[in-house]
GROMACS .gro file of C-alpha atoms in nm:
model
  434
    1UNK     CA    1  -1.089   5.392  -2.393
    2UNK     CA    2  -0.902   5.291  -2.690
    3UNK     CA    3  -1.032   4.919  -2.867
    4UNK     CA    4  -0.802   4.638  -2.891
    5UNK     CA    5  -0.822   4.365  -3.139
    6UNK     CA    6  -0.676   4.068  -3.147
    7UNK     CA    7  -0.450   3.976  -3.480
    8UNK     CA    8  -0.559   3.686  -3.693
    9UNK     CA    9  -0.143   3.558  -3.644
   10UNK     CA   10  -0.208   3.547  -3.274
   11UNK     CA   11  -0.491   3.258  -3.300
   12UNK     CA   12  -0.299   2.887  -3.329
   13UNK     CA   13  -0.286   2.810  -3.667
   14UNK     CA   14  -0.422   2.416  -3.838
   15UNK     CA   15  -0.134   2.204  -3.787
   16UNK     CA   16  -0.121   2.364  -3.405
   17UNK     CA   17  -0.447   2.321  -3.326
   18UNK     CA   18  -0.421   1.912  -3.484
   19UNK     CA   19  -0.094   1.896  -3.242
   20UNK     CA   20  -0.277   1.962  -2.977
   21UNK     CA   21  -0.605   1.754  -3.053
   22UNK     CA   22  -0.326   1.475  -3.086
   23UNK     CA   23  -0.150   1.556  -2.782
   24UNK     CA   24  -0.522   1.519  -2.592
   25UNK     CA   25  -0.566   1.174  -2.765
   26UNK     CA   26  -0.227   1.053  -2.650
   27UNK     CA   27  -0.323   1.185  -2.292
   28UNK     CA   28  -0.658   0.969  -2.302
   29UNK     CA   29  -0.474   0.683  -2.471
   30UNK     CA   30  -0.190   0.709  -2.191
   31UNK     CA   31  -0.433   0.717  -1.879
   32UNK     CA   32  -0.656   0.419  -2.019
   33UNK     CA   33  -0.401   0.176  -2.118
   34UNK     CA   34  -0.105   0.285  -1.843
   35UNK     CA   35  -0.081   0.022  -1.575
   36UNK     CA   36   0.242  -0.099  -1.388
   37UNK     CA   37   0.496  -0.306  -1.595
   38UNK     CA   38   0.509  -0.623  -1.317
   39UNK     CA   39   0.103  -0.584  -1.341
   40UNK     CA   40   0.102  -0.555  -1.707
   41UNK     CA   41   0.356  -0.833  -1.747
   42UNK     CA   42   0.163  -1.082  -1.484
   43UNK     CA   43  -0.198  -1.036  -1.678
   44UNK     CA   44  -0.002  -1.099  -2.001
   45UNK     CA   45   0.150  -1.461  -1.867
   46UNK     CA   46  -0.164  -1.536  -1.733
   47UNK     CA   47  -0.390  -1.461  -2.056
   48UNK     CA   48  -0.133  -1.676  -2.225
   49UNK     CA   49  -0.068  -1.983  -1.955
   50UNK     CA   50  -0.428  -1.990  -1.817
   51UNK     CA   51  -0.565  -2.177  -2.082
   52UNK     CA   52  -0.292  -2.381  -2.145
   53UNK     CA   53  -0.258  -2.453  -1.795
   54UNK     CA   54  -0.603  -2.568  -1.729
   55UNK     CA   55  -0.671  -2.687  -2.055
   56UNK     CA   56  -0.697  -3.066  -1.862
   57UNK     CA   57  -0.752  -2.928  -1.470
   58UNK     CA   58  -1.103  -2.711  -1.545
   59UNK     CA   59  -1.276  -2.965  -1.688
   60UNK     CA   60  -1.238  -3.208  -1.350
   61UNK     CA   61  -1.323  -2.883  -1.169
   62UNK     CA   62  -1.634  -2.781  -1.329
   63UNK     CA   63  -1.888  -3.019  -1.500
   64UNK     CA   64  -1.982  -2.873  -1.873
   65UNK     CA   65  -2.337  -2.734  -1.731
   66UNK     CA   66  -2.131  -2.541  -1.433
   67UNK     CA   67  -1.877  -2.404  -1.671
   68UNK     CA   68  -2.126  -2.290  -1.960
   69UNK     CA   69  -2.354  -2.095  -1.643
   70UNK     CA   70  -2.008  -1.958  -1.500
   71UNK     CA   71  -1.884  -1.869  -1.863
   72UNK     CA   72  -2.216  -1.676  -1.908
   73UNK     CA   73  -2.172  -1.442  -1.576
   74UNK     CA   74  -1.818  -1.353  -1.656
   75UNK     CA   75  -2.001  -1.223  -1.966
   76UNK     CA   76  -2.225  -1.054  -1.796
   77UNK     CA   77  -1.979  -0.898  -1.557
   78UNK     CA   78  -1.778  -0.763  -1.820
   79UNK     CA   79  -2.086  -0.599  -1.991
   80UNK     CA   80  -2.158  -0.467  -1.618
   81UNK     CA   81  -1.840  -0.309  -1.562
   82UNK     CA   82  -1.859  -0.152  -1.913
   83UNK     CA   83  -2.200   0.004  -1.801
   84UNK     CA   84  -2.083   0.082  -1.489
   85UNK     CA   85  -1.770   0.300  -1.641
   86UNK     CA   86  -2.070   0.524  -1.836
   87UNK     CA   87  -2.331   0.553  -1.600
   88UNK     CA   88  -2.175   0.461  -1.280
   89UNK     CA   89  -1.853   0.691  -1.340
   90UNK     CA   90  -2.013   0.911  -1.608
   91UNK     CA   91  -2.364   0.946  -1.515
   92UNK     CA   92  -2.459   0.934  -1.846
   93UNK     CA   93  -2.737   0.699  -1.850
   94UNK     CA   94  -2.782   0.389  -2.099
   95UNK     CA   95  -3.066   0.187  -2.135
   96UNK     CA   96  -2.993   0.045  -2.466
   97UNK     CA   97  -2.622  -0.129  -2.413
   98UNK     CA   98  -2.796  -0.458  -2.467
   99UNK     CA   99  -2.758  -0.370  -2.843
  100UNK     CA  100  -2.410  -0.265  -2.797
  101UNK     CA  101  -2.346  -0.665  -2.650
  102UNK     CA  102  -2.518  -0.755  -3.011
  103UNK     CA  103  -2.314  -0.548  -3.218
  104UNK     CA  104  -1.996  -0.682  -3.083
  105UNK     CA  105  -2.146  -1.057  -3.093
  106UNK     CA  106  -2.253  -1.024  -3.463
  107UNK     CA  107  -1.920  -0.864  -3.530
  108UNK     CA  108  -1.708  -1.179  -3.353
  109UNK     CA  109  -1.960  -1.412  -3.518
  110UNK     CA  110  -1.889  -1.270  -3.916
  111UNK     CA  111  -1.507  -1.263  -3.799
  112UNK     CA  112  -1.474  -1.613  -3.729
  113UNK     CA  113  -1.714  -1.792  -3.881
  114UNK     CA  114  -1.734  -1.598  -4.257
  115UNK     CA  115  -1.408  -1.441  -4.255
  116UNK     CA  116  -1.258  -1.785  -4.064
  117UNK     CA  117  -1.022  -1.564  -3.836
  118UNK     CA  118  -0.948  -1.680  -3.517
  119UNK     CA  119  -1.146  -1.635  -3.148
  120UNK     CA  120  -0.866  -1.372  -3.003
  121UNK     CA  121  -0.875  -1.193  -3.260
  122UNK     CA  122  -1.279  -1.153  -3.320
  123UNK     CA  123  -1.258  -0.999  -2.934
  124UNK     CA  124  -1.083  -0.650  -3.054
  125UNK     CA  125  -1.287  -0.655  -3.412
  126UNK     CA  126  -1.609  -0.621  -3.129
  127UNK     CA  127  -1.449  -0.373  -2.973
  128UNK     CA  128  -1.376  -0.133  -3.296
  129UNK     CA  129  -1.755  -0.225  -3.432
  130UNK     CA  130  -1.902  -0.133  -3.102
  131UNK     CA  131  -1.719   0.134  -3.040
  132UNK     CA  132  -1.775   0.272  -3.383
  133UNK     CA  133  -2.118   0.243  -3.345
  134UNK     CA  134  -2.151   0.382  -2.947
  135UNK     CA  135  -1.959   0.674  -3.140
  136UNK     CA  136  -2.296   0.762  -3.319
  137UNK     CA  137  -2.502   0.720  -3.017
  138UNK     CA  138  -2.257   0.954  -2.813
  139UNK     CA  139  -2.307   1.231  -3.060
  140UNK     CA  140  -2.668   1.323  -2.853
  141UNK     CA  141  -2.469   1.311  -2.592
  142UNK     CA  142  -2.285   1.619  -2.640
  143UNK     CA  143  -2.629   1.774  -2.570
  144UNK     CA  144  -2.870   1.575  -2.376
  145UNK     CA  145  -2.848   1.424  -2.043
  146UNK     CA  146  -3.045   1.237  -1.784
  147UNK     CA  147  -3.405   1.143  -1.883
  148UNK     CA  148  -3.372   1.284  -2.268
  149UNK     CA  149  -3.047   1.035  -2.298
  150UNK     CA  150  -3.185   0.731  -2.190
  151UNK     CA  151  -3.516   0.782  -2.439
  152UNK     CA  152  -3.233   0.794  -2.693
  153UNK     CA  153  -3.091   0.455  -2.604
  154UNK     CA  154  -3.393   0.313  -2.590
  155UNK     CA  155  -3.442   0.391  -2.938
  156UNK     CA  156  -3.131   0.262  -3.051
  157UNK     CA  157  -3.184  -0.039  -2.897
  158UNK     CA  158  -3.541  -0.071  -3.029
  159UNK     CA  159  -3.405   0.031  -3.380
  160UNK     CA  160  -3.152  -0.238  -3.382
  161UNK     CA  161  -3.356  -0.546  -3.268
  162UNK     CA  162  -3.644  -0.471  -3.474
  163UNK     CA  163  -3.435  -0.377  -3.855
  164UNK     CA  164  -3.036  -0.391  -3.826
  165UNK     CA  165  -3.049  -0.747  -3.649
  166UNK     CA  166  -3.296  -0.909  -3.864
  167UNK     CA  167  -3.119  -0.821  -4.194
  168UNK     CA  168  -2.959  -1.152  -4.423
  169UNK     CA  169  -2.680  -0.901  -4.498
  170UNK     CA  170  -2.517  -0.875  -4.145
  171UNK     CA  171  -2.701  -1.085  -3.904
  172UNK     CA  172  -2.840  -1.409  -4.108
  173UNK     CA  173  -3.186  -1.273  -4.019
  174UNK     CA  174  -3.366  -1.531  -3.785
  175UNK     CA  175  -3.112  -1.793  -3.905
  176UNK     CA  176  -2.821  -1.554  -3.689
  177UNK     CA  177  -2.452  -1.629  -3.672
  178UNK     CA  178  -2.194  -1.862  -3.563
  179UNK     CA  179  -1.966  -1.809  -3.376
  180UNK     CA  180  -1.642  -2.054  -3.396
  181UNK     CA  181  -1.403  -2.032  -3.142
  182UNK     CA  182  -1.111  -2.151  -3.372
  183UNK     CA  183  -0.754  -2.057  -3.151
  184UNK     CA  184  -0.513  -2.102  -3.477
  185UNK     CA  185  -0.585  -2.302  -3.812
  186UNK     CA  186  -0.831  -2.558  -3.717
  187UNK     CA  187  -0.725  -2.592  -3.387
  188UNK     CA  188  -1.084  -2.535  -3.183
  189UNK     CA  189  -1.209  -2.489  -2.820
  190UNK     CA  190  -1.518  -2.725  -2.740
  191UNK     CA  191  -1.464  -2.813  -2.397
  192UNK     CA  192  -1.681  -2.546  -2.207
  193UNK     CA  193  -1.447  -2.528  -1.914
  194UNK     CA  194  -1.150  -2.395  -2.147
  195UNK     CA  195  -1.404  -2.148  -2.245
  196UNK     CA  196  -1.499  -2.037  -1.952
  197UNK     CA  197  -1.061  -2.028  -1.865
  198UNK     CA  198  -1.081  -1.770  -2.182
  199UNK     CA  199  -1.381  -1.587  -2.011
  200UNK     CA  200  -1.195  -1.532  -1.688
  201UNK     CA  201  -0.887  -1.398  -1.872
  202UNK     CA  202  -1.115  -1.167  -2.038
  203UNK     CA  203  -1.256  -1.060  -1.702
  204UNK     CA  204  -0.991  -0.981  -1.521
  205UNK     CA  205  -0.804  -0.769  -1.826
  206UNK     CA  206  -1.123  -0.572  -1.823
  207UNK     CA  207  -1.111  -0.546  -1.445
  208UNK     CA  208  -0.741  -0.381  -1.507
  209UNK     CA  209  -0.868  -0.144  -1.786
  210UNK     CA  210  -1.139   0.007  -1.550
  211UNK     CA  211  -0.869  -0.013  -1.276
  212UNK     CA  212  -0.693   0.227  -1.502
  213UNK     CA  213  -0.966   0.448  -1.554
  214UNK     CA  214  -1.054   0.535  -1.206
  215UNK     CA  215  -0.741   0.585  -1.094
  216UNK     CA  216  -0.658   0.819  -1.410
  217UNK     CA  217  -0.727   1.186  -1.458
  218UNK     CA  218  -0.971   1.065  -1.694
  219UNK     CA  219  -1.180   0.872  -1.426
  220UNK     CA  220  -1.152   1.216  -1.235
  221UNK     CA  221  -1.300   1.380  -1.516
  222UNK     CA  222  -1.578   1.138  -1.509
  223UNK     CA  223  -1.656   1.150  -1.134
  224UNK     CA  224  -1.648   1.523  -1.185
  225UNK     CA  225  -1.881   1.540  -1.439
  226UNK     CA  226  -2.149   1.303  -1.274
  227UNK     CA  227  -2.172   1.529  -1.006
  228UNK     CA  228  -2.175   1.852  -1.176
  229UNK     CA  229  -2.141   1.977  -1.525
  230UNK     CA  230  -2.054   2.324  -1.453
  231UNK     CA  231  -1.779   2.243  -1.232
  232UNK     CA  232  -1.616   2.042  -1.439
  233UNK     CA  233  -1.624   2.328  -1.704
  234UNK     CA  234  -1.495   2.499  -1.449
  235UNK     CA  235  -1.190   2.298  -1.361
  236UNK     CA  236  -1.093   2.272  -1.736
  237UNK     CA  237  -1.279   1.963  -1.795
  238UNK     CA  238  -1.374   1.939  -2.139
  239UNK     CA  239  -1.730   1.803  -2.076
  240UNK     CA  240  -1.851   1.722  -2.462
  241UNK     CA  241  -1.530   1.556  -2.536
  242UNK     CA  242  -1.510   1.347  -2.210
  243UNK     CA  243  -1.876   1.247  -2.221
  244UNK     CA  244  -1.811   1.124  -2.610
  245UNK     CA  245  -1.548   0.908  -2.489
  246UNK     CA  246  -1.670   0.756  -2.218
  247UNK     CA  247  -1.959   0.651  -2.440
  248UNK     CA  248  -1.690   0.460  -2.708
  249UNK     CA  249  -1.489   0.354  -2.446
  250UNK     CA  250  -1.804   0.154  -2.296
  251UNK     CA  251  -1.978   0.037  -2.624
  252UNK     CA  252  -1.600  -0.109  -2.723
  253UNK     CA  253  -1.612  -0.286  -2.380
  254UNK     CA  254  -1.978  -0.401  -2.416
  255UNK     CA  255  -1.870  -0.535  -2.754
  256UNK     CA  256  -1.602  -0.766  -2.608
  257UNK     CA  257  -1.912  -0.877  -2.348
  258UNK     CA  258  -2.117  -0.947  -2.661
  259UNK     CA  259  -1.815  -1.188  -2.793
  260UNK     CA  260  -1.763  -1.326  -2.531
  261UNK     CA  261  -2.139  -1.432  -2.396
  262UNK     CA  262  -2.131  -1.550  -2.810
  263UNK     CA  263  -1.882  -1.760  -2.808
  264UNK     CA  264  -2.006  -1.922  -2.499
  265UNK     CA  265  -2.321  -2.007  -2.650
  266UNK     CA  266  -2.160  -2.068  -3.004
  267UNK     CA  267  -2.477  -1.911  -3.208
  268UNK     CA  268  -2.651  -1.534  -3.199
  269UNK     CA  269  -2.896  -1.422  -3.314
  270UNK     CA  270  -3.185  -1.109  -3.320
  271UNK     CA  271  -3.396  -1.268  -2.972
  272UNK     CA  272  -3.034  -1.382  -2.809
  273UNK     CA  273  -3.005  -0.989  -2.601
  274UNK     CA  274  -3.346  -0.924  -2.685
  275UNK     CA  275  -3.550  -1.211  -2.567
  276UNK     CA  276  -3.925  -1.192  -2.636
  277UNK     CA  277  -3.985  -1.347  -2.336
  278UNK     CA  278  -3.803  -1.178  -2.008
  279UNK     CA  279  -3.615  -0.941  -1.981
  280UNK     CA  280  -3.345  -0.814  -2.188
  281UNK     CA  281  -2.999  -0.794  -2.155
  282UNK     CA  282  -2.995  -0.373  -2.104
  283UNK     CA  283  -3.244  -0.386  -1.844
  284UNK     CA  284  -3.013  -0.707  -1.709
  285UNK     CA  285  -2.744  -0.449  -1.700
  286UNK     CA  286  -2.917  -0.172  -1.542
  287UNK     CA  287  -3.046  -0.383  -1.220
  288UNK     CA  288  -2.667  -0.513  -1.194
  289UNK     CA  289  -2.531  -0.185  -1.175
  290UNK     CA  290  -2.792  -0.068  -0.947
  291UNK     CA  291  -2.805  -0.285  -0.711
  292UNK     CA  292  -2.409  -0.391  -0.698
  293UNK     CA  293  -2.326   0.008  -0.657
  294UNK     CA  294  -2.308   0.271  -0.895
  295UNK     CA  295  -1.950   0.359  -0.933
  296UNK     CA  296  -1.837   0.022  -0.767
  297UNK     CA  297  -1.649  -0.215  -0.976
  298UNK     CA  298  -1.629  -0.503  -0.731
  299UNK     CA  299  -2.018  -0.503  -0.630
  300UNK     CA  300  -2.113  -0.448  -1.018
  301UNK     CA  301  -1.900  -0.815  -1.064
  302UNK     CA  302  -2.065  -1.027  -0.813
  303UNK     CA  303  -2.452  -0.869  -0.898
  304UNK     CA  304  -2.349  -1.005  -1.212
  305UNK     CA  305  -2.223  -1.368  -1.080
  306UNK     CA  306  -2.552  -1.351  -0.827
  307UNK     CA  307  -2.785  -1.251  -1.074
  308UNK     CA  308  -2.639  -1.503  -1.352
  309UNK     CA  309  -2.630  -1.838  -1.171
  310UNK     CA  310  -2.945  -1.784  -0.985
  311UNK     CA  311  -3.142  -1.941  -1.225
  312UNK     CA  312  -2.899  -2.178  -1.293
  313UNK     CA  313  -2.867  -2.316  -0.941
  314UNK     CA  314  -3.219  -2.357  -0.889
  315UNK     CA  315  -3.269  -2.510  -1.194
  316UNK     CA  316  -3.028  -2.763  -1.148
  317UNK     CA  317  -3.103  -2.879  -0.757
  318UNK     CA  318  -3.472  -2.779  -0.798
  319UNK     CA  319  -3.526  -2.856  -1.112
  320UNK     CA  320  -3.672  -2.640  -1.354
  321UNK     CA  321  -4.088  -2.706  -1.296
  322UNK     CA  322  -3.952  -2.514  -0.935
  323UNK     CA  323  -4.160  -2.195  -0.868
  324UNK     CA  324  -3.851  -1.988  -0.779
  325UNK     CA  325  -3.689  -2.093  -1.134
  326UNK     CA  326  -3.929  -1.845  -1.324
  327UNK     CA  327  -3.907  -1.605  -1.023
  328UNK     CA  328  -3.540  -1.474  -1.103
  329UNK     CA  329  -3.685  -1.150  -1.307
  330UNK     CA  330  -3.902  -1.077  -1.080
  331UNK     CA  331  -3.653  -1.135  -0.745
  332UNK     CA  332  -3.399  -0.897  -0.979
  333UNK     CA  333  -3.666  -0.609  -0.956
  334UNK     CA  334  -3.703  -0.677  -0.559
  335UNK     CA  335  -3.375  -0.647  -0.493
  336UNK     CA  336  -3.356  -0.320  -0.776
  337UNK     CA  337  -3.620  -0.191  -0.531
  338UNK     CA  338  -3.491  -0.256  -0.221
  339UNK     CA  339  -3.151  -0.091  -0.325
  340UNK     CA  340  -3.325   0.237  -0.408
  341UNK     CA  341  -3.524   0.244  -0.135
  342UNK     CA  342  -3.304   0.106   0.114
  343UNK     CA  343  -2.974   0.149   0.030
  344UNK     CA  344  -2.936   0.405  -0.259
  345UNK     CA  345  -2.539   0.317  -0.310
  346UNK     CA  346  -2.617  -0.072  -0.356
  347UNK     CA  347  -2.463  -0.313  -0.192
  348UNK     CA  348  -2.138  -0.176  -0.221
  349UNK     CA  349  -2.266   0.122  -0.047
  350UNK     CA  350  -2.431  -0.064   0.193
  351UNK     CA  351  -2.107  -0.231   0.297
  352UNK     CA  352  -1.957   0.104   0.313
  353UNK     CA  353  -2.220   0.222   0.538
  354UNK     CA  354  -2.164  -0.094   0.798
  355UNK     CA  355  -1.802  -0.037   0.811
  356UNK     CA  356  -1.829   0.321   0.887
  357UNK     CA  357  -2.066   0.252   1.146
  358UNK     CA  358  -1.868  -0.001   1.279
  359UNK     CA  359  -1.547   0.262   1.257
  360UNK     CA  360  -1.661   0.466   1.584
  361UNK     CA  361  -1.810   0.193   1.759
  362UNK     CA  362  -1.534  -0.001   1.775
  363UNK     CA  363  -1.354   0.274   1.853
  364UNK     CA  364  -1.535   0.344   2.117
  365UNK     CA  365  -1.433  -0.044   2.287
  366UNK     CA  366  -1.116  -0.048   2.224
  367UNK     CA  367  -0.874  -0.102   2.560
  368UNK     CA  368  -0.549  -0.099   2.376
  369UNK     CA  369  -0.504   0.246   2.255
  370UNK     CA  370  -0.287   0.468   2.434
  371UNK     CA  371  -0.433   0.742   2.679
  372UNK     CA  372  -0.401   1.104   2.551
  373UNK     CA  373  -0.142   1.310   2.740
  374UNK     CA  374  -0.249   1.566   2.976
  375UNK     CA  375  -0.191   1.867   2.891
  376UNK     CA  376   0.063   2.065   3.086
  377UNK     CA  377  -0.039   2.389   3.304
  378UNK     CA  378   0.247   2.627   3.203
  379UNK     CA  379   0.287   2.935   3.470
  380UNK     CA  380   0.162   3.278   3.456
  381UNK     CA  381   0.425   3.480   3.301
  382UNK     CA  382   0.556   3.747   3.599
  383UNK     CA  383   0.583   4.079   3.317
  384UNK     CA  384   0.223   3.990   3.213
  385UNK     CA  385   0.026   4.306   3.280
  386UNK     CA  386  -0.321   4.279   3.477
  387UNK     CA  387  -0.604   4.241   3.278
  388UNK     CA  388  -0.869   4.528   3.263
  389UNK     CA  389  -1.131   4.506   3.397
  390UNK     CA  390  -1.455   4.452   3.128
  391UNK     CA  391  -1.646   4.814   3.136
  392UNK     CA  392  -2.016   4.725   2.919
  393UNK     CA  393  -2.119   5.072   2.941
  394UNK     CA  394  -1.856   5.178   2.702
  395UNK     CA  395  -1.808   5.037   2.368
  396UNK     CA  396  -1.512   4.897   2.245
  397UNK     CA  397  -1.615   4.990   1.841
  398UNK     CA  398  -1.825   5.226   1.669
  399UNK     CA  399  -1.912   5.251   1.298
  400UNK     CA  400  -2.116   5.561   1.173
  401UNK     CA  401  -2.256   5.597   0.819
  402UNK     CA  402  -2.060   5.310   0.701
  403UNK     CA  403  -2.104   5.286   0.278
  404UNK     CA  404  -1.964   4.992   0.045
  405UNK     CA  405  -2.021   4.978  -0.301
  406UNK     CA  406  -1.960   4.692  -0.566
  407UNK     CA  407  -1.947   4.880  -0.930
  408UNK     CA  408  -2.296   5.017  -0.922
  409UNK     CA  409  -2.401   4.773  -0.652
  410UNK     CA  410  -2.412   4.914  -0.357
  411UNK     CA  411  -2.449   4.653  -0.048
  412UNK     CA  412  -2.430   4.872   0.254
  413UNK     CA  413  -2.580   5.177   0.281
  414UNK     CA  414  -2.519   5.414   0.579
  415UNK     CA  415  -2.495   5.163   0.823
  416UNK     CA  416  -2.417   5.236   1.180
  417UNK     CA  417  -2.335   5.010   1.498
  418UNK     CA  418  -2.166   4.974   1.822
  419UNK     CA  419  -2.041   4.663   1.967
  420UNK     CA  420  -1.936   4.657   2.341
  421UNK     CA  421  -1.750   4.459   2.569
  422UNK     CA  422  -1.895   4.072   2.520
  423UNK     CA  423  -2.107   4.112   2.246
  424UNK     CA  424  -2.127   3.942   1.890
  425UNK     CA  425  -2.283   4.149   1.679
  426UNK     CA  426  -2.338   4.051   1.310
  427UNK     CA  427  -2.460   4.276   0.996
  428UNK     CA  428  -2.671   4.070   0.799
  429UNK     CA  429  -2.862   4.229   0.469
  430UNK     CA  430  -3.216   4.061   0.308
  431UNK     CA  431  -3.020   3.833   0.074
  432UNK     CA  432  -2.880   3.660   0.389
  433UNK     CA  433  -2.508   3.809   0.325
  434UNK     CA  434  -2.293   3.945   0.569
   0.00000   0.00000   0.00000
């Protein structure tokens, strides 16, 4: 046996390797942001037109209270569909995004207000911070998973609200930080139903970017790894790498849901996603994606709108002294509850479930579909021989002393059988192979 080595000229070299760690980047880059041009081209005239457009009609639709509570939930249902795209895709679970929503607030808020840019452009400086910073958290990532992850989060989050949020430097301590939604020079949005006009936009371009996703070999790669690591190391998958970016990818998204639910409410600060009374804005997140489906877009998006105006509505027609009004935490756990005991998919999977069951049944009623053809009886061939007559006394195979070996394994040793006329005989060993 003669030793072959392998030459150090036969390994890529630097600037192959970097081609190719840039050609996996463009890949990424390509499946996130492709979408169809008439798509792409429609969600461009409408993130342009919309507010322009109902820049006099919102505000005769919705009253300013409606508008700031509806403004709010498309907040929330972005920050739920960015959550949804890590854990619900992933599987990687996040308890700490509510700091994520802060980073990207806080970065809007010094963005327009210190460095006097304008709104649209505070939205993608949240994105980079928050991204940036869900880069560091994904780093544990590369090695921990399930329960181990989501003490990490927790951490973060903990870390955040209790030292980086309260510091002059970034945050204006317990003053916090405004948030001006200045469109061009001093031209400024204070109606609250052209803000929530803005919020929708927002929505629906992060509905198309998770659109992309799933239907992406990236999303693949995510749905693969949620259900098995191993397999997807299997298929090719580079797990690490994949995980990493599906944690930036959903802290840059979070961060635009931090803008966004800033802007609405013009000031942030260290208690705004981490109230001391209630709950906070990760846990928020984590009942939403729970109980609107794990992996379901649509059903994390109305949890969101359900869980959001809830309080609102009752507030408003029951007033606020109402005993339901401080009940909205606690009917959020019920229904957290009830979808894991009940329903583990949520209510999108609960849907699913209905309409399958529906599926046969009305299947089963239906008068209209055709009847299945009989099938014809074709004649007995006249040069077909007789058949023989069945004989059980005299076997039709015989194995004696039968060996197999695998390398040094050997799985069948001396084995010997017969197997007559009508029989099904099956070799089975202790292992349950056969």
């Amino acid at each position: 046996m003669t030793a072959t080595t392998e030459s150090p000229l036969s390994a890529p070299s630097a600037p192959v390797r970097a081609a190719a760690g840039w050609t996996r980047a463009a890949e990424l880059w390509t499946a996130v942001f492709t979408a169809r041009r008439s798509t792409l081209l429609l969600l461009l005239a409408g993130a342009v037109l919309a507010p322009i457009m109902t820049a006099r009609e919102m505000p005769a639709w919705f009253g300013q209270d409606w508008a700031l509570a509806l403004a709010g939930a498309a907040g929330l249902a972005i920050a739920a569909i960015a959550l949804n795209l890590l854990t619900g895709y992933a599987g990687q679970i996040s308890l700490g995004h509510g700091a994520l929503l802060a980073v990207g607030a806080f970065a809007a808020g010094l963005a327009t207000s210190r460095g006097h840019l304008p709104m649209w452009v505070g939205l993608p400086i949240a994105a980079v911070a928050s991204g940036l910073v869900a880069l560091v958290i994904g780093f544990p990532a590369l090695r921990l998973r399930g329960l181990y992850l989501a003490v990490v989060t927790i951490a973060f989050g903990y870390a955040m609200y209790n030292s980086v949020l309260r510091l002059n430097l970034f945050t204006g301590g317990s003053a916090g930080v405004e948030l001006t939604r200045r469109l061009w020079g001093s031209v400024t949005v204070v109606d609250q139903a052209q803000m929530l006009a803005g919020a929708l936009v927002v929505l629906v371009l992060a509905w198309q970017l998770d659109g992309n996703v799933t239907s992406s070999r990236l999303g693949r790669a995510f749905r693969t790894i949620r259900e098995s690591e191993p397999v997807a190391e299997s298929f090719g998958v580079d797990v690490a790498r994949y995980k990493l970016f599906a944690f930036v990818l959903s802290g840059a998204l979070a961060g635009v849901a931090g803008a966004v639910i800033g802007f609405t409410v013009y000031l942030v600060n260290s208690e705004t996603f981490f109230p001391s009374v209630g709950v906070d804005y990760s846990l928020i997140l984590v009942i939403v994606v729970v109980v609107g489906g794990l992996g379901s877009r649509a059903g994390a998006v109305i949890a969101s709108f359900v869980l959001a105006l809830f309080p609102f509505v009752i507030g408003k027609y029951l007033g606020d002294s109402s005993p339901l009004y401080g009940l909205a935490p606690i009917i959020g756990a019920a229904m957290l509850i009830f979808a894991v005991a009940r329903h583990p998919g949520g209510f999108a999977g609960m849907v699913r479930e209905r309409r399958e069951r529906r599926g046969p049944r009305a299947a089963a009623v239906a008068v209209d579909e055709p009847a299945v053809a009989a099938v014809p009886q074709m004649p007995k061939p006249v040069s077909l021989r007789a058949r023989v007559p069945d004989s059980s006394s005299v076997p039709v195979l015989r194995v004696e002393d039968v060996t197999v070996r695998f390398g040094g394994l050997v799985a069948v040793d001396g084995a010997s059988l017969e197997v007559r006329s009508g029989q099904i005989v099956g070799l089975i060993g202790p292992n349950g192979a056969g």
